[in-house]
Amino acid sequence: MFKFTGKVLSLSAAALFASTVISSAASLDDLAKAAKAEGELTVIALPHDWCGYGAVIDGFKAKYPDIKINELNPDAGSGDEVEAIKANKDNKGPQAPDVIDVGLSFGPSAKKDGLIQPYKVSTWDSIPDSAKDAEGYWTGDYYGVLAFEVNKDLVKEAPADWADLLKSDYANTVALAGDPRASNQAIQGVYAAGLSTGAAAGEAAGTAGLDFFKKLNGAGNFVPVIGKAATLAQGQTPILVTWDYNALSGRDTLKGNPPVDVIVPKTGVVAGVYVQAISAFAPHPNAAKLWLEYLYSDEGQIGWLKGYCHPIRFNDLSKNGKLPADVMAKMPPADSYAAAVFPTLDEQGKAKEAITKNWDAVVGANVK
């Protein structure tokens, strides 16, 4: 059974209440009516080239044209998203995010701090139990692995593994796609580098990752710039540590100018799950629920897949023959992912604490 939870709207009898159970398309229609009455949805940290979000947002707009989408700070990190909820608790305007899309470790912490509210989408049963909060406070949405996106014009021989990045050949070339003090993507990049050294999962790998980046910075190979496709193309960050889906999307966006390699490293292959959640203070709670319903529908999930992300309902879609063959053909070969590890929440939490608290003291590079 799936329940809507959230604020009650004084609409018609068709409007949603916290006890409404999703049992048919009619109740989803009621949700759409309540969302339409709110008229807006505010999202945050959704770059259009991240995970196919541009097309996903367009798909939602096409389906629900009466709902205006406010897009806040596309380049924000997971920590920034959580802070935006805190800073706008009493703000009912467009600067208050209704929903967040954050790294796995941020879901439980936001729940603990009372910053998000529970909601179970109608496709709840097809989402693996390991990738969702049992009470519905957060739900895994997609995952990928850390990879190297390489400008082939400037880097003649692409690195095959993390240790290669320390070579003098890669002076002033390596960047993270975020600030490791706030960005989940960057935190996981540091963690993956630590795992590649043979360090144990959790705090030890986080500490080893800091030591690795200290060496990288000391060697003059690390560039303290938040990297993206544009900085890679311009030569500012010729090697970018980023999620595979961002690297593949960047490759397509650049259309061979410059040519790009996407390398899944041989070791330290870390798979990262991101999660969706609704702000406990969402000004537009029904629009937020409708947004999640769209994201977890077949259409929304395939939208992420087209952006090179593995949607959380991937196995369910595969079982039912719904994965587009042309999209799958553009993904890296399956054996590249054979060594991938999915850090537990405990491991991520301990690594995140070690990395965010000690980056300045150990590495000393102000990434911005």
CSV table of C-alpha atoms in Angstrom, one decimal:
chain,number,residue,atom,x,y,z
A,1,MET,CA,0.0,0.0,0.0
A,2,PHE,CA,1.3,3.4,-0.9
A,3,LYS,CA,0.4,6.5,1.0
A,4,PHE,CA,0.7,10.2,0.3
A,5,THR,CA,2.1,12.0,3.2
A,6,GLY,CA,2.5,15.7,3.6
A,7,LYS,CA,0.6,18.9,4.0
A,8,VAL,CA,-3.2,19.0,3.5
A,9,LEU,CA,-4.5,21.4,0.8
A,10,SER,CA,-7.9,23.0,1.0
A,11,LEU,CA,-9.1,22.1,-2.4
A,12,SER,CA,-12.0,19.9,-3.6
A,13,ALA,CA,-12.9,16.5,-2.5
A,14,ALA,CA,-10.5,15.3,-5.2
A,15,ALA,CA,-7.6,16.9,-3.4
A,16,LEU,CA,-5.1,14.8,-1.6
A,17,PHE,CA,-4.9,14.2,2.1
A,18,ALA,CA,-2.2,12.4,4.0
A,19,SER,CA,-4.3,9.2,4.3
A,20,THR,CA,-5.0,8.9,0.5
A,21,VAL,CA,-3.8,5.5,-0.8
A,22,ILE,CA,-2.4,5.2,-4.3
A,23,SER,CA,-4.4,2.3,-5.8
A,24,SER,CA,-5.3,3.4,-9.3
A,25,ALA,CA,-4.5,5.9,-12.0
A,26,ALA,CA,-7.4,7.9,-10.7
A,27,SER,CA,-5.6,8.7,-7.5
A,28,LEU,CA,-2.5,9.7,-9.5
A,29,ASP,CA,-4.8,12.0,-11.4
A,30,ASP,CA,-5.9,13.5,-8.1
A,31,LEU,CA,-2.2,14.1,-7.2
A,32,ALA,CA,-1.7,15.8,-10.5
A,33,LYS,CA,-4.7,18.1,-9.8
A,34,ALA,CA,-3.4,19.0,-6.4
A,35,ALA,CA,0.1,19.7,-7.9
A,36,LYS,CA,-1.5,21.8,-10.6
A,37,ALA,CA,-3.2,23.9,-7.9
A,38,GLU,CA,0.2,24.5,-6.3
A,39,GLY,CA,1.4,25.5,-9.8
A,40,GLU,CA,5.2,25.3,-9.1
A,41,LEU,CA,8.0,22.9,-8.3
A,42,THR,CA,11.4,24.0,-7.1
A,43,VAL,CA,14.4,21.7,-7.8
A,44,ILE,CA,18.1,22.2,-7.0
A,45,ALA,CA,21.4,20.9,-8.2
A,46,LEU,CA,20.2,19.4,-11.5
A,47,PRO,CA,22.5,20.3,-14.3
A,48,HIS,CA,20.9,19.5,-17.6
A,49,ASP,CA,23.9,17.4,-18.7
A,50,TRP,CA,23.9,15.3,-15.5
A,51,CYS,CA,22.2,11.9,-15.9
A,52,GLY,CA,20.0,13.2,-18.7
A,53,TYR,CA,18.2,15.6,-16.4
A,54,GLY,CA,17.6,18.1,-19.2
A,55,ALA,CA,15.5,15.7,-21.1
A,56,VAL,CA,13.9,14.4,-17.9
A,57,ILE,CA,12.8,17.9,-16.9
A,58,ASP,CA,11.5,18.5,-20.4
A,59,GLY,CA,9.5,15.3,-20.2
A,60,PHE,CA,7.9,16.3,-16.9
A,61,LYS,CA,7.1,19.8,-18.3
A,62,ALA,CA,5.5,18.2,-21.4
A,63,LYS,CA,3.4,15.9,-19.3
A,64,TYR,CA,2.4,18.6,-16.7
A,65,PRO,CA,2.6,21.9,-18.6
A,66,ASP,CA,0.7,23.8,-15.8
A,67,ILE,CA,3.5,23.3,-13.3
A,68,LYS,CA,6.3,25.8,-13.5
A,69,ILE,CA,9.8,24.4,-12.5
A,70,ASN,CA,12.1,26.7,-10.6
A,71,GLU,CA,15.7,25.4,-11.0
A,72,LEU,CA,18.1,26.5,-8.3
A,73,ASN,CA,21.9,26.4,-8.4
A,74,PRO,CA,22.6,23.6,-11.0
A,75,ASP,CA,26.2,23.2,-9.8
A,76,ALA,CA,25.4,22.8,-6.1
A,77,GLY,CA,26.8,19.7,-4.2
A,78,SER,CA,24.8,17.4,-2.0
A,79,GLY,CA,25.9,19.3,1.1
A,80,ASP,CA,24.7,22.6,-0.5
A,81,GLU,CA,21.3,21.1,-1.1
A,82,VAL,CA,20.8,20.1,2.5
A,83,GLU,CA,22.0,23.5,3.6
A,84,ALA,CA,19.4,25.1,1.2
A,85,ILE,CA,16.6,23.2,3.0
A,86,LYS,CA,17.9,24.5,6.4
A,87,ALA,CA,18.3,28.0,5.2
A,88,ASN,CA,14.8,28.2,3.8
A,89,LYS,CA,12.7,26.4,6.4
A,90,ASP,CA,10.4,29.4,6.7
A,91,ASN,CA,10.6,30.5,3.1
A,92,LYS,CA,7.5,29.6,1.0
A,93,GLY,CA,8.9,31.2,-2.1
A,94,PRO,CA,10.9,29.8,-5.1
A,95,GLN,CA,14.2,29.8,-3.2
A,96,ALA,CA,13.0,26.9,-1.0
A,97,PRO,CA,13.8,23.5,-2.6
A,98,ASP,CA,10.9,21.1,-2.7
A,99,VAL,CA,13.1,18.1,-3.6
A,100,ILE,CA,16.7,17.1,-3.4
A,101,ASP,CA,18.9,14.6,-5.3
A,102,VAL,CA,21.8,13.8,-3.0
A,103,GLY,CA,24.5,11.2,-2.4
A,104,LEU,CA,23.4,8.1,-0.4
A,105,SER,CA,25.0,9.1,2.9
A,106,PHE,CA,23.1,12.4,2.9
A,107,GLY,CA,19.7,10.7,2.9
A,108,PRO,CA,19.9,9.1,6.4
A,109,SER,CA,21.5,12.2,7.9
A,110,ALA,CA,18.8,14.5,6.5
A,111,LYS,CA,16.2,12.1,7.9
A,112,LYS,CA,17.8,12.2,11.3
A,113,ASP,CA,17.9,16.0,11.3
A,114,GLY,CA,14.2,16.2,10.4
A,115,LEU,CA,14.8,17.8,7.0
A,116,ILE,CA,12.9,15.5,4.8
A,117,GLN,CA,9.4,13.9,4.8
A,118,PRO,CA,8.3,10.3,3.8
A,119,TYR,CA,6.7,9.4,0.6
A,120,LYS,CA,6.5,6.0,-1.2
A,121,VAL,CA,6.0,6.1,-5.0
A,122,SER,CA,3.6,3.8,-6.7
A,123,THR,CA,6.5,1.7,-8.1
A,124,TRP,CA,7.9,1.2,-4.6
A,125,ASP,CA,7.9,-2.6,-4.7
A,126,SER,CA,10.2,-2.7,-7.8
A,127,ILE,CA,12.9,-0.7,-6.0
A,128,PRO,CA,15.5,-2.9,-4.2
A,129,ASP,CA,15.1,-2.8,-0.4
A,130,SER,CA,18.8,-2.0,0.0
A,131,ALA,CA,18.3,1.2,-2.0
A,132,LYS,CA,15.5,2.8,-0.1
A,133,ASP,CA,14.5,3.9,3.4
A,134,ALA,CA,12.0,1.4,4.8
A,135,GLU,CA,9.7,4.3,5.9
A,136,GLY,CA,10.0,6.2,2.6
A,137,TYR,CA,12.1,9.2,3.7
A,138,TRP,CA,14.6,8.7,0.9
A,139,THR,CA,14.7,6.5,-2.2
A,140,GLY,CA,17.6,5.5,-4.4
A,141,ASP,CA,17.3,6.8,-7.9
A,142,TYR,CA,20.3,5.9,-10.0
A,143,TYR,CA,24.0,4.9,-9.8
A,144,GLY,CA,27.2,5.0,-11.7
A,145,VAL,CA,31.0,4.4,-11.1
A,146,LEU,CA,33.8,6.9,-10.8
A,147,ALA,CA,35.7,7.1,-14.1
A,148,PHE,CA,38.4,9.3,-15.8
A,149,GLU,CA,37.2,11.6,-18.5
A,150,VAL,CA,40.3,12.4,-20.7
A,151,ASN,CA,40.9,15.1,-23.3
A,152,LYS,CA,42.8,13.0,-25.9
A,153,ASP,CA,44.2,16.1,-27.7
A,154,LEU,CA,46.2,17.0,-24.6
A,155,VAL,CA,46.7,13.6,-23.0
A,156,LYS,CA,48.3,11.2,-25.5
A,157,GLU,CA,48.2,8.1,-23.2
A,158,ALA,CA,45.2,7.9,-20.9
A,159,PRO,CA,45.7,6.7,-17.3
A,160,ALA,CA,44.5,3.1,-16.8
A,161,ASP,CA,44.3,3.3,-13.0
A,162,TRP,CA,44.5,5.6,-10.0
A,163,ALA,CA,48.3,5.1,-9.4
A,164,ASP,CA,49.0,6.3,-13.0
A,165,LEU,CA,47.7,9.8,-12.1
A,166,LEU,CA,50.8,10.4,-9.9
A,167,LYS,CA,53.1,10.1,-13.0
A,168,SER,CA,55.0,13.2,-14.1
A,169,ASP,CA,53.3,12.9,-17.5
A,170,TYR,CA,50.1,14.2,-15.9
A,171,ALA,CA,51.4,17.4,-14.4
A,172,ASN,CA,48.7,20.0,-13.9
A,173,THR,CA,46.0,17.9,-15.5
A,174,VAL,CA,43.9,16.1,-12.8
A,175,ALA,CA,40.7,17.6,-11.3
A,176,LEU,CA,37.7,16.5,-9.3
A,177,ALA,CA,34.2,17.3,-10.5
A,178,GLY,CA,33.3,19.1,-7.2
A,179,ASP,CA,34.6,20.4,-3.9
A,180,PRO,CA,35.5,17.4,-1.7
A,181,ARG,CA,34.3,19.3,1.3
A,182,ALA,CA,30.7,19.4,0.1
A,183,SER,CA,30.2,17.5,-3.2
A,184,ASN,CA,29.3,13.8,-2.9
A,185,GLN,CA,30.8,13.1,-6.4
A,186,ALA,CA,34.2,14.6,-5.3
A,187,ILE,CA,34.0,12.8,-1.9
A,188,GLN,CA,33.5,9.5,-3.6
A,189,GLY,CA,36.4,10.3,-6.0
A,190,VAL,CA,38.7,10.7,-3.0
A,191,TYR,CA,37.3,7.5,-1.5
A,192,ALA,CA,37.8,5.5,-4.7
A,193,ALA,CA,41.5,6.6,-4.8
A,194,GLY,CA,41.9,5.4,-1.3
A,195,LEU,CA,40.4,2.0,-2.0
A,196,SER,CA,42.7,1.6,-4.9
A,197,THR,CA,45.7,1.7,-2.5
A,198,GLY,CA,44.4,-1.4,-0.8
A,199,ALA,CA,43.0,0.4,2.2
A,200,ALA,CA,40.0,-1.1,4.1
A,201,ALA,CA,36.6,0.2,3.3
A,202,GLY,CA,35.3,3.1,5.4
A,203,GLU,CA,37.4,5.6,7.3
A,204,ALA,CA,40.7,3.9,6.3
A,205,ALA,CA,40.0,4.3,2.6
A,206,GLY,CA,38.9,7.9,3.2
A,207,THR,CA,42.2,8.7,5.0
A,208,ALA,CA,44.2,6.9,2.3
A,209,GLY,CA,42.3,8.9,-0.3
A,210,LEU,CA,43.4,12.1,1.4
A,211,ASP,CA,47.0,10.9,1.4
A,212,PHE,CA,46.7,10.1,-2.3
A,213,PHE,CA,45.5,13.6,-3.2
A,214,LYS,CA,48.2,15.1,-0.9
A,215,LYS,CA,50.7,13.3,-3.1
A,216,LEU,CA,48.9,14.3,-6.3
A,217,ASN,CA,48.8,17.9,-5.2
A,218,GLY,CA,52.4,17.9,-4.0
A,219,ALA,CA,53.5,16.5,-7.4
A,220,GLY,CA,51.8,19.4,-9.1
A,221,ASN,CA,49.3,17.1,-10.9
A,222,PHE,CA,46.2,18.2,-9.1
A,223,VAL,CA,44.2,21.2,-10.4
A,224,PRO,CA,42.0,22.8,-7.7
A,225,VAL,CA,39.2,23.6,-10.0
A,226,ILE,CA,35.7,22.1,-10.1
A,227,GLY,CA,36.0,20.3,-13.4
A,228,LYS,CA,33.3,19.9,-16.0
A,229,ALA,CA,33.1,19.3,-19.8
A,230,ALA,CA,33.9,22.9,-20.6
A,231,THR,CA,37.0,23.1,-18.5
A,232,LEU,CA,38.1,19.7,-19.9
A,233,ALA,CA,37.6,21.0,-23.5
A,234,GLN,CA,39.5,24.2,-22.7
A,235,GLY,CA,42.4,22.3,-21.4
A,236,GLN,CA,42.1,23.7,-17.8
A,237,THR,CA,41.3,20.2,-16.5
A,238,PRO,CA,42.4,17.6,-19.1
A,239,ILE,CA,41.7,14.6,-16.8
A,240,LEU,CA,38.5,14.8,-14.9
A,241,VAL,CA,37.5,12.3,-12.1
A,242,THR,CA,33.8,12.1,-12.5
A,243,TRP,CA,30.8,9.7,-12.6
A,244,ASP,CA,30.8,7.6,-15.7
A,245,TYR,CA,27.5,9.0,-16.8
A,246,ASN,CA,28.8,12.5,-16.6
A,247,ALA,CA,31.9,11.5,-18.6
A,248,LEU,CA,29.9,9.8,-21.3
A,249,SER,CA,27.5,12.7,-21.5
A,250,GLY,CA,30.4,15.1,-21.7
A,251,ARG,CA,31.9,13.0,-24.5
A,252,ASP,CA,28.7,13.3,-26.5
A,253,THR,CA,28.3,17.0,-25.8
A,254,LEU,CA,31.8,17.8,-27.1
A,255,LYS,CA,31.1,15.8,-30.3
A,256,GLY,CA,34.8,15.0,-30.9
A,257,ASN,CA,36.0,18.5,-30.3
A,258,PRO,CA,38.2,17.5,-28.5
A,259,PRO,CA,38.0,13.7,-28.7
A,260,VAL,CA,37.4,12.1,-25.3
A,261,ASP,CA,38.3,8.8,-23.7
A,262,VAL,CA,36.2,7.5,-20.8
A,263,ILE,CA,38.2,5.1,-18.6
A,264,VAL,CA,36.8,3.0,-15.8
A,265,PRO,CA,39.9,2.4,-13.6
A,266,LYS,CA,41.2,-1.1,-13.0
A,267,THR,CA,41.0,-0.8,-9.2
A,268,GLY,CA,39.1,1.4,-6.8
A,269,VAL,CA,35.9,1.1,-8.9
A,270,VAL,CA,33.3,2.7,-6.6
A,271,ALA,CA,29.6,2.6,-7.5
A,272,GLY,CA,27.7,5.5,-6.1
A,273,VAL,CA,23.9,5.6,-5.5
A,274,TYR,CA,22.1,8.9,-5.4
A,275,VAL,CA,18.8,9.3,-3.6
A,276,GLN,CA,15.6,11.5,-3.9
A,277,ALA,CA,13.8,13.1,-1.0
A,278,ILE,CA,11.2,15.7,-0.4
A,279,SER,CA,11.9,18.6,1.9
A,280,ALA,CA,10.0,18.5,5.2
A,281,PHE,CA,9.3,22.2,4.5
A,282,ALA,CA,8.4,21.9,0.8
A,283,PRO,CA,6.2,24.8,-0.3
A,284,HIS,CA,4.8,22.5,-3.0
A,285,PRO,CA,4.5,19.0,-1.5
A,286,ASN,CA,2.1,17.6,-4.0
A,287,ALA,CA,4.2,18.8,-7.0
A,288,ALA,CA,7.2,17.2,-5.3
A,289,LYS,CA,5.3,13.9,-5.0
A,290,LEU,CA,4.2,14.1,-8.6
A,291,TRP,CA,7.8,14.8,-9.6
A,292,LEU,CA,8.9,11.6,-7.8
A,293,GLU,CA,6.1,9.6,-9.4
A,294,TYR,CA,7.4,10.7,-12.8
A,295,LEU,CA,11.1,9.9,-12.0
A,296,TYR,CA,10.2,6.4,-10.8
A,297,SER,CA,7.9,5.6,-13.7
A,298,ASP,CA,9.3,3.6,-16.7
A,299,GLU,CA,9.5,6.9,-18.7
A,300,GLY,CA,11.5,8.7,-16.0
A,301,GLN,CA,13.8,5.7,-15.3
A,302,ILE,CA,14.6,5.3,-19.0
A,303,GLY,CA,15.2,9.1,-19.2
A,304,TRP,CA,18.0,8.6,-16.7
A,305,LEU,CA,19.3,5.6,-18.7
A,306,LYS,CA,19.5,7.7,-21.8
A,307,GLY,CA,21.8,10.0,-19.7
A,308,TYR,CA,24.0,7.0,-19.1
A,309,CYS,CA,22.9,6.4,-15.5
A,310,HIS,CA,21.8,3.0,-14.3
A,311,PRO,CA,18.3,3.7,-12.9
A,312,ILE,CA,17.5,2.1,-9.6
A,313,ARG,CA,14.7,0.0,-11.3
A,314,PHE,CA,17.2,-1.2,-13.9
A,315,ASN,CA,16.7,-4.9,-13.1
A,316,ASP,CA,12.9,-4.6,-13.1
A,317,LEU,CA,13.0,-2.9,-16.5
A,318,SER,CA,15.4,-5.5,-17.8
A,319,LYS,CA,13.2,-8.3,-16.6
A,320,ASN,CA,10.3,-6.8,-18.4
A,321,GLY,CA,12.2,-6.2,-21.7
A,322,LYS,CA,11.9,-2.4,-21.4
A,323,LEU,CA,15.6,-1.4,-21.8
A,324,PRO,CA,16.2,0.3,-25.2
A,325,ALA,CA,18.9,-1.7,-27.1
A,326,ASP,CA,20.3,1.4,-28.8
A,327,VAL,CA,20.9,3.1,-25.4
A,328,MET,CA,22.6,0.1,-23.9
A,329,ALA,CA,24.9,-0.1,-26.9
A,330,LYS,CA,26.4,3.3,-25.9
A,331,MET,CA,27.3,2.2,-22.4
A,332,PRO,CA,30.7,0.8,-21.4
A,333,PRO,CA,31.1,-3.0,-21.6
A,334,ALA,CA,29.8,-4.9,-18.6
A,335,ASP,CA,33.2,-6.3,-17.7
A,336,SER,CA,34.4,-2.7,-16.9
A,337,TYR,CA,32.0,-2.9,-13.9
A,338,ALA,CA,32.9,-6.4,-12.7
A,339,ALA,CA,35.1,-5.0,-9.9
A,340,ALA,CA,32.6,-2.3,-8.8
A,341,VAL,CA,31.9,-2.1,-5.1
A,342,PHE,CA,28.9,-0.5,-3.4
A,343,PRO,CA,30.0,1.1,-0.1
A,344,THR,CA,27.6,0.6,2.7
A,345,LEU,CA,26.0,3.6,4.5
A,346,ASP,CA,28.3,3.1,7.4
A,347,GLU,CA,31.4,3.0,5.2
A,348,GLN,CA,30.3,6.0,3.3
A,349,GLY,CA,29.5,7.9,6.5
A,350,LYS,CA,32.9,7.3,8.0
A,351,ALA,CA,34.7,8.0,4.8
A,352,LYS,CA,32.7,11.2,4.3
A,353,GLU,CA,33.5,12.5,7.8
A,354,ALA,CA,37.2,11.8,7.4
A,355,ILE,CA,37.4,13.5,4.0
A,356,THR,CA,35.3,16.6,4.6
A,357,LYS,CA,36.9,17.3,8.0
A,358,ASN,CA,40.5,16.7,7.0
A,359,TRP,CA,40.8,17.8,3.4
A,360,ASP,CA,42.1,21.3,4.2
A,361,ALA,CA,44.6,20.1,6.8
A,362,VAL,CA,45.9,17.1,4.8
A,363,VAL,CA,45.6,18.2,1.1
A,364,GLY,CA,45.4,22.0,1.5
A,365,ALA,CA,43.9,22.7,-1.9
A,366,ASN,CA,41.0,25.1,-2.1
A,367,VAL,CA,38.8,23.6,-4.8
A,368,LYS,CA,36.5,26.1,-6.4
